[in-house]
Amino acid sequence: MPPPQPGRDRGQAAVEFAGWLAVLILAALAAVQLGIVAYAAQQAGTAARAAARVASQGGDGAAAGSAAMSGWLADGATVTAPAGAGAEDVTATVTVNVPTVLPLLSFDPVTRTTTMPVTSSEGGTP
């Protein structure tokens, strides 16, 4: 067996680094995606509470729910807060589409629902 020739392993560290760099970038993007999912769920809950609160006092709950969310999530969200005449409570439902960072992953939309009693503008029940 001939002795190893000097310089044959030049560039090996760069190739190994490139391989690990791809794995590290993928892991970082997965962590960012997990944060986006959690943020979308939090924003949907906030919007549902705001929509139910405003609709329970006779206001436009859908507009309040959309305004309570970050703009980049509110664009694809649906907010419903029907205030029925004579109803004792209002239920607001918010559905937020989860944006994806990695095209390989897809997530179901996040839905949050909140129910609040109908109150008058003076703070009591009608």
Short mmCIF file of C-alpha atoms in Angstrom, two decimals:
data_model
loop_
_atom_site.label_atom_id
_atom_site.label_comp_id
_atom_site.label_asym_id
_atom_site.label_seq_id
_atom_site.Cartn_x
_atom_site.Cartn_y
_atom_site.Cartn_z
CA MET A 1 0.00 0.00 0.00
CA PRO A 2 1.55 3.32 -1.01
CA PRO A 3 1.89 6.04 1.62
CA PRO A 4 -0.78 8.76 1.58
CA GLN A 5 0.08 11.68 -0.60
CA PRO A 6 0.32 15.02 1.10
CA GLY A 7 -2.45 17.49 0.32
CA ARG A 8 -5.07 14.88 -0.60
CA ASP A 9 -7.40 15.99 2.22
CA ARG A 10 -7.36 19.67 1.31
CA GLY A 11 -10.87 21.13 1.37
CA GLN A 12 -12.32 18.35 3.49
CA ALA A 13 -13.11 20.73 6.34
CA ALA A 14 -14.92 23.08 3.95
CA VAL A 15 -17.05 20.23 2.60
CA GLU A 16 -17.92 19.06 6.12
CA PHE A 17 -18.73 22.63 7.14
CA ALA A 18 -21.08 23.06 4.15
CA GLY A 19 -22.88 19.85 5.05
CA TRP A 20 -23.37 20.84 8.67
CA LEU A 21 -24.31 24.39 7.71
CA ALA A 22 -27.27 23.07 5.73
CA VAL A 23 -28.43 21.03 8.74
CA LEU A 24 -28.05 24.02 11.07
CA ILE A 25 -29.99 26.33 8.74
CA LEU A 26 -32.79 23.78 8.47
CA ALA A 27 -32.95 23.49 12.27
CA ALA A 28 -33.02 27.28 12.66
CA LEU A 29 -35.85 27.63 10.13
CA ALA A 30 -37.80 24.90 11.92
CA ALA A 31 -37.42 26.84 15.18
CA VAL A 32 -38.61 30.03 13.49
CA GLN A 33 -41.60 28.16 12.07
CA LEU A 34 -42.52 26.88 15.52
CA GLY A 35 -42.41 30.46 16.82
CA ILE A 36 -44.68 31.63 14.00
CA VAL A 37 -47.23 28.93 14.83
CA ALA A 38 -47.25 29.96 18.49
CA TYR A 39 -47.51 33.65 17.57
CA ALA A 40 -50.44 32.98 15.21
CA ALA A 41 -52.27 31.11 17.98
CA GLN A 42 -51.65 33.96 20.43
CA GLN A 43 -52.82 36.58 17.93
CA ALA A 44 -55.99 34.58 17.17
CA GLY A 45 -56.82 34.46 20.88
CA THR A 46 -56.23 38.18 21.30
CA ALA A 47 -58.40 38.99 18.28
CA ALA A 48 -61.22 36.72 19.49
CA ARG A 49 -61.27 38.40 22.91
CA ALA A 50 -61.25 41.89 21.38
CA ALA A 51 -63.99 41.01 18.89
CA ALA A 52 -66.22 39.45 21.56
CA ARG A 53 -65.68 42.38 23.94
CA VAL A 54 -66.61 45.02 21.36
CA ALA A 55 -69.52 43.03 19.91
CA SER A 56 -70.93 42.43 23.40
CA GLN A 57 -71.20 46.20 23.80
CA GLY A 58 -72.90 46.69 20.44
CA GLY A 59 -69.86 47.62 18.35
CA ASP A 60 -68.30 46.15 15.23
CA GLY A 61 -66.58 43.09 16.66
CA ALA A 62 -65.12 41.93 13.35
CA ALA A 63 -63.32 45.23 12.81
CA ALA A 64 -62.05 45.25 16.39
CA GLY A 65 -60.76 41.69 16.07
CA SER A 66 -58.91 42.48 12.85
CA ALA A 67 -57.43 45.63 14.38
CA ALA A 68 -56.18 43.67 17.40
CA MET A 69 -53.93 41.46 15.25
CA SER A 70 -50.63 42.16 13.55
CA GLY A 71 -51.19 43.33 10.00
CA TRP A 72 -49.33 40.47 8.33
CA LEU A 73 -51.59 37.93 10.06
CA ALA A 74 -54.82 39.95 9.87
CA ASP A 75 -54.74 40.02 6.06
CA GLY A 76 -55.52 36.30 5.77
CA ALA A 77 -57.66 35.98 8.90
CA THR A 78 -61.42 35.66 9.20
CA VAL A 79 -63.18 37.26 12.17
CA THR A 80 -66.83 36.66 12.98
CA ALA A 81 -68.59 38.23 15.95
CA PRO A 82 -72.33 38.24 15.28
CA ALA A 83 -74.27 40.29 17.79
CA GLY A 84 -77.81 38.96 17.81
CA ALA A 85 -80.58 41.21 19.02
CA GLY A 86 -81.76 40.10 22.45
CA ALA A 87 -78.95 37.59 22.87
CA GLU A 88 -77.43 37.10 26.31
CA ASP A 89 -73.92 36.53 25.02
CA VAL A 90 -71.74 37.00 21.94
CA THR A 91 -69.37 34.40 20.55
CA ALA A 92 -66.47 35.58 18.41
CA THR A 93 -64.49 33.17 16.25
CA VAL A 94 -61.16 34.00 14.65
CA THR A 95 -59.35 31.80 12.14
CA VAL A 96 -55.76 32.68 11.23
CA ASN A 97 -53.80 31.07 8.41
CA VAL A 98 -50.31 30.10 9.56
CA PRO A 99 -47.59 31.39 7.20
CA THR A 100 -44.87 28.86 6.38
CA VAL A 101 -41.14 29.43 6.29
CA LEU A 102 -40.28 25.99 4.97
CA PRO A 103 -42.20 24.98 1.85
CA LEU A 104 -42.10 21.34 2.95
CA LEU A 105 -44.35 22.05 5.94
CA SER A 106 -47.99 23.08 5.97
CA PHE A 107 -50.17 23.80 8.96
CA ASP A 108 -53.90 23.90 9.49
CA PRO A 109 -55.32 27.32 10.28
CA VAL A 110 -55.49 28.28 13.95
CA THR A 111 -58.99 28.92 15.30
CA ARG A 112 -59.85 30.57 18.62
CA THR A 113 -63.31 31.26 20.03
CA THR A 114 -64.35 33.55 22.88
CA THR A 115 -67.79 34.09 24.41
CA MET A 116 -68.69 37.18 26.45
CA PRO A 117 -71.98 38.33 27.99
CA VAL A 118 -73.80 41.21 26.33
CA THR A 119 -73.46 44.42 28.33
CA SER A 120 -74.73 47.94 27.95
CA SER A 121 -72.44 50.91 27.42
CA GLU A 122 -72.87 51.75 31.13
CA GLY A 123 -71.27 48.45 32.11
CA GLY A 124 -74.33 46.46 33.19
CA THR A 125 -76.34 43.83 31.43
CA PRO A 126 -79.23 45.14 29.32
#
